[in-house]
């Protein structure tokens, strides 16, 4: 079955050209996106993703392309037309089509909105979680507003490609202070030797992951000591556990950082407990 995409009010085959050449998403990466995991037909953490979408759009002064209720219908309809129950659903909204000029169009234009869905294999993700993943480190070369979920992802793309070429699953980005900010498409966490869960606070240097926010609530419910602060690469290398969080990986243990084992090189017990709590649908 051909994959079906939603493009500006129409559902059609994903390979049909449908976006204007002068779309500002294509010309300037002038847009935002969201990603949902859908499990057994349920959009996980739906309100959080919707709230972040609205925030990202507002930060860039792009209007919501339609009401939240209408958007909800379009998301579900895209899933239905692709006959998927377990999926990753992607939404992109750009400032729209206008004659090429860096500044915003003088007359407001209609934002472009695209929704796509593709099958997700939760069993493959689970198998990966059971062995854990390797990460490499790269300099964080991104802009200073990583809190906006912008489609401008070139540094993230290059970091992920470097990870792939090194046989790793993710790249952790290191800022000029030697701190791990986050992964190329995930948030970064460690558990210290004293058993304290640590992740960077959600400042402008990272994307405030919806999964991250849920893990913080789950940790509180499980009584896990937690500190929201930066951690250095050195601290990560001597941590008891490390993991990443994202909509697609949920909670994913990290067992190697730059070819050095994290603790005994096996997934940690807190990461595993948080992953199970996440999958059980608990919400702290
Ligand atoms: N990535 N940090 C970055 C840079 C990300 O791109 C993502 C998500 C996250 C985690 O956010 P969340 O928990 O809301 O998924 C953190 C998505 C999955 C992607 O780009 O595919």
Short mmCIF file of C-alpha atoms and ligand atoms in Angstrom, two decimals:
data_model
loop_
_atom_site.label_atom_id
_atom_site.label_comp_id
_atom_site.label_asym_id
_atom_site.label_seq_id
_atom_site.Cartn_x
_atom_site.Cartn_y
_atom_site.Cartn_z
CA UNK A 1 0.00 0.00 0.00
CA UNK A 2 1.38 3.43 -0.94
CA UNK A 3 2.02 5.63 2.05
CA UNK A 4 -0.43 8.48 2.38
CA UNK A 5 0.56 11.97 3.48
CA UNK A 6 -1.56 14.94 4.51
CA UNK A 7 -0.45 18.08 2.65
CA UNK A 8 -2.38 21.30 3.12
CA UNK A 9 -5.84 19.80 3.37
CA UNK A 10 -5.36 16.90 0.92
CA UNK A 11 -4.50 13.27 1.53
CA UNK A 12 -2.41 11.68 -1.22
CA UNK A 13 0.53 9.39 -2.02
CA UNK A 14 3.66 10.51 -0.19
CA UNK A 15 5.77 10.63 -3.36
CA UNK A 16 3.49 13.04 -5.17
CA UNK A 17 5.15 16.49 -5.41
CA UNK A 18 3.02 18.79 -3.33
CA UNK A 19 5.11 21.53 -1.72
CA UNK A 20 5.82 24.77 -3.54
CA UNK A 21 9.41 25.40 -4.57
CA UNK A 22 9.28 28.73 -2.76
CA UNK A 23 8.06 27.18 0.46
CA UNK A 24 10.05 28.81 3.24
CA UNK A 25 10.59 25.44 4.82
CA UNK A 26 12.55 24.36 1.75
CA UNK A 27 14.28 27.70 1.17
CA UNK A 28 15.15 28.67 4.76
CA UNK A 29 14.17 25.79 7.09
CA UNK A 30 11.65 28.35 8.36
CA UNK A 31 9.33 26.02 10.22
CA UNK A 32 8.79 23.65 13.13
CA UNK A 33 7.90 20.01 13.60
CA UNK A 34 6.59 17.49 16.08
CA UNK A 35 6.93 13.71 16.39
CA UNK A 36 4.50 11.40 18.15
CA UNK A 37 4.84 7.73 18.94
CA UNK A 38 1.55 5.93 18.43
CA UNK A 39 1.14 2.66 20.32
CA UNK A 40 -1.94 0.48 19.81
CA UNK A 41 -3.64 3.46 18.19
CA UNK A 42 -2.89 5.84 21.07
CA UNK A 43 -0.87 9.04 20.52
CA UNK A 44 1.56 8.94 23.46
CA UNK A 45 1.92 12.14 25.50
CA UNK A 46 -0.44 13.90 23.10
CA UNK A 47 -1.17 17.05 25.16
CA UNK A 48 2.55 17.65 25.74
CA UNK A 49 3.41 17.42 22.03
CA UNK A 50 0.51 19.71 21.13
CA UNK A 51 1.57 22.26 23.75
CA UNK A 52 5.17 22.23 22.50
CA UNK A 53 4.01 22.64 18.90
CA UNK A 54 2.04 25.75 19.85
CA UNK A 55 5.03 27.12 21.77
CA UNK A 56 7.49 26.52 18.90
CA UNK A 57 5.12 28.20 16.43
CA UNK A 58 4.56 31.17 18.74
CA UNK A 59 8.33 31.63 19.22
CA UNK A 60 8.70 31.93 15.42
CA UNK A 61 5.48 33.94 14.98
CA UNK A 62 3.94 31.33 12.68
CA UNK A 63 0.18 31.02 13.23
CA UNK A 64 -1.35 27.63 14.12
CA UNK A 65 -2.48 26.39 10.70
CA UNK A 66 -5.84 25.22 12.09
CA UNK A 67 -7.57 24.69 15.40
CA UNK A 68 -6.18 22.11 17.77
CA UNK A 69 -9.32 20.00 17.32
CA UNK A 70 -9.00 20.06 13.51
CA UNK A 71 -5.32 19.21 13.76
CA UNK A 72 -6.17 16.29 15.98
CA UNK A 73 -8.57 14.98 13.34
CA UNK A 74 -5.94 15.33 10.59
CA UNK A 75 -3.34 13.46 12.68
CA UNK A 76 -5.74 10.57 13.34
CA UNK A 77 -7.00 10.51 9.76
CA UNK A 78 -3.43 10.25 8.43
CA UNK A 79 -2.85 7.29 10.72
CA UNK A 80 -6.13 5.67 9.65
CA UNK A 81 -5.45 6.10 5.95
CA UNK A 82 -2.08 4.41 6.41
CA UNK A 83 -3.78 1.58 8.34
CA UNK A 84 -1.33 1.85 11.20
CA UNK A 85 -1.78 1.11 14.90
CA UNK A 86 1.91 1.38 15.87
CA UNK A 87 3.59 4.30 14.19
CA UNK A 88 5.68 7.40 14.26
CA UNK A 89 3.68 10.41 13.16
CA UNK A 90 5.53 13.50 11.90
CA UNK A 91 4.04 16.95 11.56
CA UNK A 92 5.83 19.83 9.85
CA UNK A 93 4.51 23.39 9.74
CA UNK A 94 6.37 26.03 7.74
CA UNK A 95 5.76 29.75 7.36
CA UNK A 96 4.35 29.02 3.89
CA UNK A 97 5.09 29.89 0.27
CA UNK A 98 6.34 33.38 -0.59
CA UNK A 99 8.73 35.05 -3.03
CA UNK A 100 12.21 34.36 -1.71
CA UNK A 101 13.27 37.02 0.78
CA UNK A 102 14.90 36.36 4.14
CA UNK A 103 12.48 38.61 6.02
CA UNK A 104 8.96 37.37 6.74
CA UNK A 105 6.48 37.89 3.86
CA UNK A 106 5.02 41.42 4.11
CA UNK A 107 1.51 40.06 3.59
CA UNK A 108 0.86 37.07 5.82
CA UNK A 109 0.75 33.76 3.92
CA UNK A 110 -0.93 30.50 4.84
CA UNK A 111 1.41 28.16 6.72
CA UNK A 112 2.19 24.88 4.97
CA UNK A 113 1.29 21.80 6.96
CA UNK A 114 2.37 18.23 6.27
CA UNK A 115 1.62 15.06 8.23
CA UNK A 116 3.22 11.69 7.53
CA UNK A 117 3.09 8.38 9.37
CA UNK A 118 5.31 5.36 9.20
CA UNK A 119 5.23 1.99 10.94
CA UNK A 120 7.08 1.72 14.25
CA UNK A 121 8.27 -1.58 15.64
CA UNK A 122 8.05 -1.48 19.40
CA UNK A 123 9.57 -4.97 19.58
CA UNK A 124 12.68 -3.79 17.69
CA UNK A 125 13.01 -0.82 20.07
CA UNK A 126 12.56 -3.20 23.03
CA UNK A 127 15.29 -5.51 21.69
CA UNK A 128 17.62 -2.52 21.39
CA UNK A 129 16.79 -1.47 24.96
CA UNK A 130 17.74 -4.91 26.23
CA UNK A 131 21.30 -4.63 24.91
CA UNK A 132 21.60 -0.86 25.20
CA UNK A 133 23.09 1.56 22.70
CA UNK A 134 26.48 3.10 22.04
CA UNK A 135 26.86 6.86 21.73
CA UNK A 136 29.70 8.95 20.37
CA UNK A 137 30.36 12.58 21.27
CA UNK A 138 30.50 15.54 18.92
CA UNK A 139 30.86 19.29 19.48
CA UNK A 140 27.48 20.98 19.87
CA UNK A 141 27.53 23.28 16.85
CA UNK A 142 23.88 24.29 16.92
CA UNK A 143 22.24 27.70 17.30
CA UNK A 144 21.27 29.23 20.64
CA UNK A 145 17.53 28.44 20.53
CA UNK A 146 17.49 24.66 20.66
CA UNK A 147 14.33 24.91 22.81
CA UNK A 148 12.39 25.57 19.57
CA UNK A 149 11.62 22.35 17.68
CA UNK A 150 12.77 23.86 14.41
CA UNK A 151 13.10 21.90 11.16
CA UNK A 152 16.57 23.45 10.81
CA UNK A 153 18.45 20.30 11.82
CA UNK A 154 21.69 20.29 9.85
CA UNK A 155 24.08 20.01 12.84
CA UNK A 156 21.87 17.24 14.26
CA UNK A 157 21.90 15.46 10.90
CA UNK A 158 25.71 15.63 10.69
CA UNK A 159 26.12 14.41 14.26
CA UNK A 160 23.74 11.48 13.71
CA UNK A 161 25.55 10.54 10.51
CA UNK A 162 28.88 10.56 12.36
CA UNK A 163 27.32 8.24 14.96
CA UNK A 164 26.07 5.89 12.27
CA UNK A 165 29.47 5.81 10.57
CA UNK A 166 31.05 4.98 13.94
CA UNK A 167 28.61 2.11 14.52
CA UNK A 168 26.83 4.04 17.30
CA UNK A 169 23.13 4.83 17.67
CA UNK A 170 23.29 8.41 18.88
CA UNK A 171 25.69 11.34 19.19
CA UNK A 172 25.89 13.28 22.43
CA UNK A 173 26.59 16.95 21.85
CA UNK A 174 29.25 18.63 23.99
CA UNK A 175 29.21 22.39 24.52
CA UNK A 176 32.20 24.68 25.03
CA UNK A 177 32.06 24.14 28.80
CA UNK A 178 32.56 20.39 28.26
CA UNK A 179 28.95 19.64 29.24
CA UNK A 180 26.71 17.12 27.51
CA UNK A 181 23.77 19.21 26.31
CA UNK A 182 21.65 16.48 24.70
CA UNK A 183 21.66 13.93 21.89
CA UNK A 184 21.19 14.74 18.21
CA UNK A 185 17.55 13.63 18.53
CA UNK A 186 17.12 12.75 22.20
CA UNK A 187 17.70 14.05 25.72
CA UNK A 188 20.69 12.79 27.72
CA UNK A 189 20.63 11.41 31.27
CA UNK A 190 23.02 9.83 33.75
CA UNK A 191 22.72 8.17 37.15
CA UNK A 192 25.63 9.13 39.42
CA UNK A 193 27.62 6.75 41.61
CA UNK A 194 25.37 7.88 44.49
CA UNK A 195 22.24 6.84 42.57
CA UNK A 196 21.10 10.37 41.66
CA UNK A 197 19.34 10.78 38.34
CA UNK A 198 20.66 13.83 36.45
CA UNK A 199 19.58 15.65 33.31
CA UNK A 200 20.24 19.18 32.14
CA UNK A 201 17.57 21.74 32.96
CA UNK A 202 15.39 22.71 30.01
CA UNK A 203 17.08 25.95 29.03
CA UNK A 204 17.58 27.33 25.52
CA UNK A 205 20.47 24.89 24.92
CA UNK A 206 18.20 21.84 24.64
CA UNK A 207 14.82 20.72 23.43
CA UNK A 208 12.53 20.15 26.39
CA UNK A 209 11.61 16.59 25.49
CA UNK A 210 8.05 15.53 26.16
CA UNK A 211 9.46 12.11 27.10
CA UNK A 212 11.98 13.92 29.33
CA UNK A 213 9.14 15.65 31.19
CA UNK A 214 7.34 12.36 31.64
CA UNK A 215 10.52 10.64 32.93
CA UNK A 216 10.94 13.41 35.51
CA UNK A 217 7.38 12.75 36.77
CA UNK A 218 7.98 8.98 36.76
CA UNK A 219 11.23 9.36 38.73
CA UNK A 220 9.39 11.40 41.38
CA UNK A 221 6.67 8.75 41.60
CA UNK A 222 9.29 6.01 41.95
CA UNK A 223 11.15 7.99 44.64
CA UNK A 224 14.35 8.26 42.60
CA UNK A 225 16.58 11.17 43.75
CA UNK A 226 16.77 13.68 40.90
CA UNK A 227 18.87 16.73 40.04
CA UNK A 228 18.22 18.99 37.07
CA UNK A 229 21.68 20.35 36.23
CA UNK A 230 24.35 20.14 33.55
CA UNK A 231 26.75 17.19 33.62
CA UNK A 232 30.13 16.93 31.97
CA UNK A 233 31.39 14.26 29.63
CA UNK A 234 33.81 13.20 32.38
CA UNK A 235 30.96 12.74 34.83
CA UNK A 236 29.07 10.68 32.25
CA UNK A 237 32.10 8.46 31.69
CA UNK A 238 32.22 7.62 35.39
CA UNK A 239 28.45 7.36 35.83
CA UNK A 240 26.67 4.29 37.15
CA UNK A 241 24.15 4.46 34.30
CA UNK A 242 23.38 6.54 31.26
CA UNK A 243 20.37 6.67 28.96
CA UNK A 244 18.55 8.78 26.40
CA UNK A 245 14.88 9.69 26.10
CA UNK A 246 12.79 10.53 23.05
CA UNK A 247 9.36 9.82 21.60
CA UNK A 248 10.72 7.03 19.40
CA UNK A 249 13.24 5.45 21.81
CA UNK A 250 11.27 6.25 25.00
CA UNK A 251 13.91 5.38 27.63
CA UNK A 252 16.96 3.79 26.00
CA UNK A 253 19.98 2.64 28.04
CA UNK A 254 23.41 3.86 26.90
CA UNK A 255 26.11 1.25 27.51
CA UNK A 256 29.09 2.80 25.67
CA UNK A 257 30.25 6.40 25.30
CA UNK A 258 33.04 6.92 22.76
CA UNK A 259 33.99 3.25 23.01
CA UNK A 260 34.22 3.26 26.80
CA UNK A 261 31.81 1.07 28.73
CA UNK A 262 29.38 2.80 31.08
CA UNK A 263 29.80 0.95 34.41
CA UNK A 264 29.73 -2.78 33.57
CA UNK A 265 28.55 -2.15 29.99
CA UNK A 266 25.01 -3.45 30.55
CA UNK A 267 21.72 -1.50 30.75
CA UNK A 268 21.28 0.02 34.20
CA UNK A 269 18.53 -0.88 36.65
CA UNK A 270 17.06 2.64 37.00
CA UNK A 271 16.91 3.12 33.24
CA UNK A 272 15.17 -0.22 32.93
CA UNK A 273 12.71 0.63 35.72
CA UNK A 274 11.93 4.01 34.14
CA UNK A 275 11.47 2.39 30.75
CA UNK A 276 9.05 -0.16 32.18
CA UNK A 277 7.13 2.56 34.02
CA UNK A 278 6.93 4.58 30.80
CA UNK A 279 5.69 1.60 28.80
CA UNK A 280 3.12 0.69 31.44
CA UNK A 281 1.46 4.03 30.73
CA UNK A 282 2.16 5.35 34.23
CA UNK A 283 2.34 9.14 34.39
CA UNK A 284 3.87 9.87 37.75
N1 LIG B 1 13.47 14.00 18.43
N2 LIG B 1 16.31 16.59 21.73
C1 LIG B 1 16.27 16.66 20.40
C2 LIG B 1 17.32 17.47 19.70
C3 LIG B 1 15.26 15.98 19.68
O1 LIG B 1 15.22 16.05 18.34
C4 LIG B 1 14.32 15.20 20.39
C5 LIG B 1 13.22 14.45 19.70
C6 LIG B 1 14.39 15.15 21.79
C7 LIG B 1 13.40 14.39 22.62
O2 LIG B 1 12.13 14.99 22.58
P1 LIG B 1 10.80 14.11 22.76
O3 LIG B 1 10.96 13.36 24.03
O4 LIG B 1 9.72 15.13 22.83
O5 LIG B 1 10.71 13.19 21.55
C8 LIG B 1 15.40 15.87 22.42
C9 LIG B 1 12.40 13.42 17.66
C10 LIG B 1 11.93 12.12 18.16
C11 LIG B 1 12.85 13.36 16.21
O6 LIG B 1 13.45 14.30 15.79
O7 LIG B 1 12.59 12.38 15.54
#
